[in-house]
Amino acid sequence: MDSTTIIAMVSIITAGITTCLGVLGPALGEGRAVAAALTSLAQQPDASATITRTLFVGLAMIESTAIYSFVVSMILIFANPFWNHFIDLAAGK
Amino acid sequence: MHLSPDQIIFWQYGFLKLNATIVFTWLLMLVLVVGSRLVTRHLSTDLQRSRWQNCLEIVVLAILKQIEEVGLSNARQFVGFLGTLFLFIALANFCTIFPGYEPPTGSLSTTAALALCVFVAAPLAGIEYQGLRGYLKSYLEPTFIMLPFNIISEISRTLALAVRLFGNIMSGSMIVAILLTITPFLFPIVMSLLGLLTGMVQAYIFSILAAVYLAAAMQSNPHEPPKKMAS
């Protein structure tokens, strides 16, 4: 295997692992957060506005880790610097 | 397929490029500025008022109420900044219903610029309310060992603000683009509806987080007595 193939393979596999693990954690975290918010909504329906707003902000915070993994895997697949370097070398630029 | 609207170039002269991000940002700015100018041209305080004025009042008052609920003490001072952030991002994400439109928030340069505005605005608000000394002192909380971590958190939350918005919008348009090649009939519509929803939620979250950061910067030190008594 030449280096281009190895880089492509490693990039794709790493992108898959990144998305896999990066989705797993935030999903569990968001599940816990929503469950806790629902419990407190059931206990205190009067505070629904505050709870919902805090829930949204918290969900955005948790979700941003998933977004990081997404961005990283997108970079690995579509804008990989090492890959681009070797493609340029192969093209003889 | 392109990752960001930066790669669509309408016009180029030397190193000056006019890409889709800039063009659509200008269009949105034009819509917002001209629209609000048209609505606020004939403002009236009596009961006879135009529908557009009513509409704009509802929007402004809703934004004001949301900012007040976050805990920002004088919301009227910040409604210009935070409301503009919200309206711009919401409009930018909403206009994806028009074909041929690329949301400028799907480009990291736009979101980084918006996050930089928050990054500059938070210390300014903090200095205005606590004084330079008081604000700089808040970096030494709870002990001076935390100084580098406080600085890191300041930078990383700006980065998070930018990457979160960028990632959400970029993933939305990219998922639609991928689905169009796989199932080109019905499924992309559903996903773009979902993209509209996430766009609105992200606009809300961006401005709420900016408000929270401003409130955190303005808040005086809870462990010490207020500034007047201390000095």
Coordinates of C-alpha atoms in Angstrom, one line a residue:
Chain A
M1 CA 0.0 0.0 0.0
D2 CA 1.3 3.4 -0.8
S3 CA 1.0 6.3 1.6
T4 CA -2.0 7.8 -0.1
T5 CA -4.0 4.6 0.5
I6 CA -2.9 4.4 4.1
I7 CA -3.9 8.0 4.7
A8 CA -7.2 7.6 3.1
M9 CA -7.9 4.4 5.1
V10 CA -6.8 5.8 8.4
S11 CA -8.8 9.0 7.8
I12 CA -12.0 7.2 7.0
I13 CA -11.7 4.7 9.9
T14 CA -10.9 7.6 12.3
A15 CA -13.8 9.6 11.0
G16 CA -16.1 6.6 11.7
I17 CA -14.7 6.1 15.2
T18 CA -14.9 9.9 15.9
T19 CA -18.6 10.0 14.9
C20 CA -19.3 6.8 16.8
L21 CA -17.8 7.8 20.2
G22 CA -18.7 11.5 19.7
V23 CA -22.4 10.7 19.3
L24 CA -22.5 8.1 22.1
G25 CA -21.4 10.4 24.9
P26 CA -23.6 13.4 24.2
A27 CA -26.6 11.1 23.5
L28 CA -26.3 9.6 27.0
G29 CA -25.7 13.1 28.5
E30 CA -28.7 14.6 26.7
G31 CA -30.9 11.7 27.8
R32 CA -30.0 12.3 31.4
A33 CA -30.5 16.0 31.1
V34 CA -33.9 15.7 29.5
A35 CA -35.0 13.0 32.0
A36 CA -34.0 15.3 34.9
A37 CA -35.7 18.3 33.3
L38 CA -38.9 16.2 32.8
T39 CA -38.8 15.1 36.4
S40 CA -38.5 18.7 37.6
L41 CA -41.2 19.9 35.2
A42 CA -43.5 17.3 36.7
Q43 CA -42.7 18.4 40.2
Q44 CA -42.8 22.1 39.6
P45 CA -44.9 23.0 36.5
D46 CA -44.8 26.7 37.6
A47 CA -41.1 26.9 36.9
S48 CA -41.5 25.5 33.4
A49 CA -40.1 28.6 31.6
T50 CA -36.9 28.7 33.6
I51 CA -36.4 24.9 33.4
T52 CA -37.0 24.8 29.6
R53 CA -34.6 27.7 29.0
T54 CA -31.9 26.2 31.2
L55 CA -32.5 22.8 29.5
F56 CA -32.1 24.3 26.1
V57 CA -28.9 26.1 27.0
G58 CA -27.6 22.9 28.7
L59 CA -28.5 20.8 25.7
A60 CA -26.7 23.2 23.4
M61 CA -23.6 22.9 25.6
I62 CA -23.8 19.1 25.6
E63 CA -24.5 19.0 21.9
S64 CA -21.5 21.1 21.0
T65 CA -19.2 18.2 21.9
A66 CA -21.1 16.1 19.3
I67 CA -20.8 19.0 16.9
Y68 CA -17.0 19.0 17.5
S69 CA -16.7 15.3 16.6
F70 CA -18.8 16.0 13.6
V71 CA -16.6 18.8 12.4
V72 CA -13.5 16.8 13.0
S73 CA -14.8 13.9 11.0
M74 CA -15.9 16.2 8.2
I75 CA -12.4 17.7 8.1
L76 CA -10.9 14.2 8.1
I77 CA -13.0 13.2 5.1
F78 CA -13.4 16.3 3.0
A79 CA -10.6 18.7 4.0
N80 CA -7.9 16.4 5.2
P81 CA -4.6 18.4 5.1
F82 CA -2.3 15.3 4.9
W83 CA -4.5 13.8 2.2
N84 CA -4.4 17.1 0.2
H85 CA -0.6 17.2 0.6
F86 CA -0.1 13.8 -0.9
I87 CA -2.6 14.5 -3.6
D88 CA -0.7 17.6 -4.5
L89 CA 2.6 15.5 -4.5
A90 CA 1.0 12.9 -6.7
A91 CA -0.3 15.6 -9.1
G92 CA 3.3 16.8 -9.3
K93 CA 2.5 20.4 -8.2
Chain B
M1 CA -20.3 19.3 -2.7
H2 CA -18.8 22.1 -0.8
L3 CA -18.1 22.5 2.9
S4 CA -19.0 26.1 3.2
P5 CA -20.5 28.9 1.1
D6 CA -17.0 30.5 1.1
Q7 CA -16.2 28.2 -1.8
I8 CA -18.9 29.6 -4.1
I9 CA -17.2 32.6 -5.7
F10 CA -19.4 35.0 -7.6
W11 CA -16.8 37.5 -8.7
Q12 CA -13.0 37.7 -8.4
Y13 CA -10.6 40.5 -9.0
G14 CA -7.0 39.6 -8.0
F15 CA -7.1 38.6 -4.4
L16 CA -10.5 40.3 -3.9
K17 CA -13.1 37.6 -3.8
L18 CA -16.8 38.1 -3.6
N19 CA -18.0 34.7 -2.2
A20 CA -21.5 33.6 -1.4
T21 CA -21.0 34.3 2.4
I22 CA -20.4 38.0 1.8
V23 CA -23.1 38.4 -0.8
F24 CA -25.8 36.7 1.3
T25 CA -24.6 38.5 4.5
W26 CA -25.0 41.8 2.6
L27 CA -28.4 40.8 1.4
L28 CA -29.5 39.9 4.9
M29 CA -28.1 43.2 6.2
L30 CA -30.0 45.0 3.5
V31 CA -33.3 43.3 4.3
L32 CA -32.9 43.9 8.1
V33 CA -31.8 47.5 7.8
V34 CA -34.3 48.6 5.1
G35 CA -37.1 46.6 6.7
S36 CA -36.6 48.1 10.2
R37 CA -36.1 51.5 8.6
L38 CA -39.4 51.2 6.7
V39 CA -41.3 50.0 9.8
T40 CA -39.9 52.7 12.2
R41 CA -40.4 55.6 9.8
H42 CA -43.9 56.4 10.9
L43 CA -44.0 55.3 14.5
S44 CA -47.1 56.2 16.5
T45 CA -47.9 56.0 20.2
D46 CA -51.7 56.2 19.9
L47 CA -53.9 53.2 19.4
Q48 CA -53.9 53.6 15.6
R49 CA -50.7 51.9 14.5
S50 CA -49.6 50.0 11.5
R51 CA -49.5 46.2 11.5
W52 CA -45.8 46.2 10.9
Q53 CA -45.2 48.4 13.9
N54 CA -47.2 45.9 16.0
C55 CA -45.2 43.1 14.6
L56 CA -41.9 44.7 15.3
E57 CA -43.0 45.7 18.8
I58 CA -43.9 42.1 19.6
V59 CA -40.4 40.9 18.4
V60 CA -38.5 43.6 20.3
L61 CA -40.5 43.1 23.5
A62 CA -40.1 39.3 23.3
I63 CA -36.3 39.6 22.9
L64 CA -36.3 42.1 25.8
K65 CA -38.2 39.7 28.0
Q66 CA -35.9 36.8 27.2
I67 CA -32.9 38.9 28.0
E68 CA -34.4 40.0 31.3
E69 CA -35.1 36.5 32.3
V70 CA -31.5 35.5 31.8
G71 CA -30.6 37.9 34.6
L72 CA -29.1 40.8 32.7
S73 CA -30.0 43.7 35.0
N74 CA -30.6 46.4 32.4
A75 CA -31.9 44.6 29.4
R76 CA -32.6 47.8 27.4
Q77 CA -28.9 48.6 27.1
F78 CA -28.1 45.2 25.5
V79 CA -31.2 44.7 23.4
G80 CA -29.5 46.3 20.4
F81 CA -26.6 43.9 20.5
L82 CA -28.2 40.7 21.5
G83 CA -31.4 41.4 19.5
T84 CA -29.3 42.0 16.4
L85 CA -27.4 38.8 16.9
F86 CA -30.6 36.9 17.3
L87 CA -32.4 38.5 14.3
F88 CA -29.4 38.1 12.0
I89 CA -28.8 34.4 12.8
A90 CA -32.5 33.6 12.8
L91 CA -33.1 35.3 9.4
A92 CA -29.9 33.7 8.0
N93 CA -31.1 30.3 9.0
F94 CA -34.7 30.9 8.0
C95 CA -33.9 32.1 4.5
T96 CA -32.8 28.5 3.6
I97 CA -36.4 28.0 2.5
F98 CA -35.5 30.0 -0.6
P99 CA -33.8 27.8 -3.3
G100 CA -30.3 28.8 -4.3
Y101 CA -29.6 30.4 -0.9
E102 CA -26.7 29.4 1.1
P103 CA -26.8 30.4 4.8
P104 CA -23.8 32.6 5.7
T105 CA -23.9 31.1 9.2
G106 CA -22.8 27.8 7.5
S107 CA -19.3 29.4 7.1
L108 CA -16.8 29.4 9.9
S109 CA -15.8 33.0 9.1
T110 CA -19.3 34.4 9.8
T111 CA -19.8 32.5 13.0
A112 CA -16.2 33.4 14.2
A113 CA -17.0 37.0 13.5
L114 CA -20.2 36.8 15.5
A115 CA -18.4 35.0 18.4
L116 CA -15.6 37.6 18.3
C117 CA -18.3 40.3 18.8
V118 CA -19.4 38.5 22.0
F119 CA -15.7 38.0 23.0
V120 CA -15.2 41.8 22.8
A121 CA -18.5 42.8 24.3
A122 CA -18.3 40.7 27.5
P123 CA -15.1 42.3 28.9
L124 CA -16.4 45.8 27.8
A125 CA -19.6 45.2 29.8
G126 CA -17.7 43.8 32.7
I127 CA -15.3 46.8 32.8
E128 CA -18.2 49.2 32.5
Y129 CA -20.0 47.7 35.5
Q130 CA -17.2 46.6 37.8
G131 CA -14.4 48.9 36.8
L132 CA -11.2 47.7 35.2
R133 CA -9.7 46.5 38.5
G134 CA -12.9 44.7 39.5
Y135 CA -13.2 43.0 36.2
L136 CA -9.5 41.9 36.1
K137 CA -9.9 40.7 39.6
S138 CA -12.7 38.4 38.5
Y139 CA -10.1 36.4 36.6
L140 CA -8.3 35.6 40.0
E141 CA -11.4 33.9 41.3
P142 CA -11.4 31.8 43.5
T143 CA -7.6 31.8 43.8
F144 CA -4.9 33.2 41.6
I145 CA -4.0 29.6 40.5
M146 CA -7.2 29.7 38.4
L147 CA -5.9 32.6 36.3
P148 CA -4.8 30.5 33.3
F149 CA -7.9 28.4 33.4
N150 CA -10.2 31.4 33.5
I151 CA -8.4 32.8 30.4
I152 CA -8.6 29.4 28.7
S153 CA -12.3 29.3 29.4
E154 CA -12.8 32.8 28.0
I155 CA -11.2 31.7 24.7
S156 CA -12.6 28.2 24.5
R157 CA -16.2 29.4 25.0
T158 CA -15.8 31.8 22.2
L159 CA -14.5 29.0 20.0
A160 CA -17.4 26.8 21.2
L161 CA -19.9 29.5 20.3
A162 CA -18.4 29.8 16.8
V163 CA -18.0 26.1 16.1
R164 CA -21.5 25.2 17.5
L165 CA -23.4 27.5 15.1
F166 CA -21.1 26.6 12.2
G167 CA -21.4 22.9 12.8
N168 CA -25.1 22.9 13.2
I169 CA -25.9 24.9 10.1
M170 CA -23.2 23.2 8.0
S171 CA -24.4 19.7 9.0
G172 CA -27.9 20.7 8.1
S173 CA -27.2 21.8 4.6
M174 CA -24.7 19.0 4.1
I175 CA -27.2 16.3 5.2
V176 CA -29.7 17.7 2.7
A177 CA -27.1 17.7 0.0
I178 CA -26.2 14.1 0.8
L179 CA -29.8 13.0 1.0
L180 CA -30.6 14.6 -2.4
T181 CA -28.1 12.2 -4.0
I182 CA -29.5 9.2 -2.2
T183 CA -33.3 9.7 -1.9
P184 CA -34.1 12.8 -3.9
F185 CA -37.8 13.0 -3.4
L186 CA -39.4 13.3 0.0
F187 CA -36.8 12.8 2.7
P188 CA -34.7 16.0 2.0
I189 CA -37.9 18.1 2.6
V190 CA -38.3 16.5 6.1
M191 CA -34.6 17.0 6.9
S192 CA -34.7 20.6 5.7
L193 CA -37.7 21.2 8.0
L194 CA -35.6 19.8 10.8
G195 CA -32.8 22.1 9.7
L196 CA -35.2 25.1 10.0
L197 CA -36.0 24.0 13.5
T198 CA -32.4 23.6 14.5
G199 CA -31.6 26.9 12.9
M200 CA -34.1 28.7 15.1
V201 CA -32.9 26.9 18.2
Q202 CA -29.3 27.7 17.4
A203 CA -30.2 31.4 16.9
Y204 CA -32.0 31.4 20.3
I205 CA -29.1 29.6 22.0
F206 CA -26.4 31.8 20.5
S207 CA -28.1 35.0 21.8
I208 CA -29.0 33.4 25.1
L209 CA -25.4 32.2 25.7
A210 CA -24.1 35.7 24.7
A211 CA -26.5 37.2 27.3
V212 CA -25.3 34.7 29.9
Y213 CA -21.7 35.6 29.2
L214 CA -22.5 39.3 29.4
A215 CA -24.4 38.8 32.7
A216 CA -21.5 36.7 34.1
A217 CA -19.0 39.4 33.1
M218 CA -21.1 42.2 34.7
Q219 CA -21.9 40.3 37.9
S220 CA -19.8 41.6 40.7
N221 CA -17.8 39.3 43.0
P222 CA -20.2 37.3 45.2
H223 CA -17.6 36.7 47.9
E224 CA -16.7 40.3 48.5
P225 CA -18.8 43.2 49.6
P226 CA -19.9 45.5 46.8
K227 CA -17.3 47.9 45.3
K228 CA -18.5 51.1 47.1
M229 CA -18.1 49.5 50.5
A230 CA -14.8 47.8 49.7
S231 CA -13.0 51.0 48.6

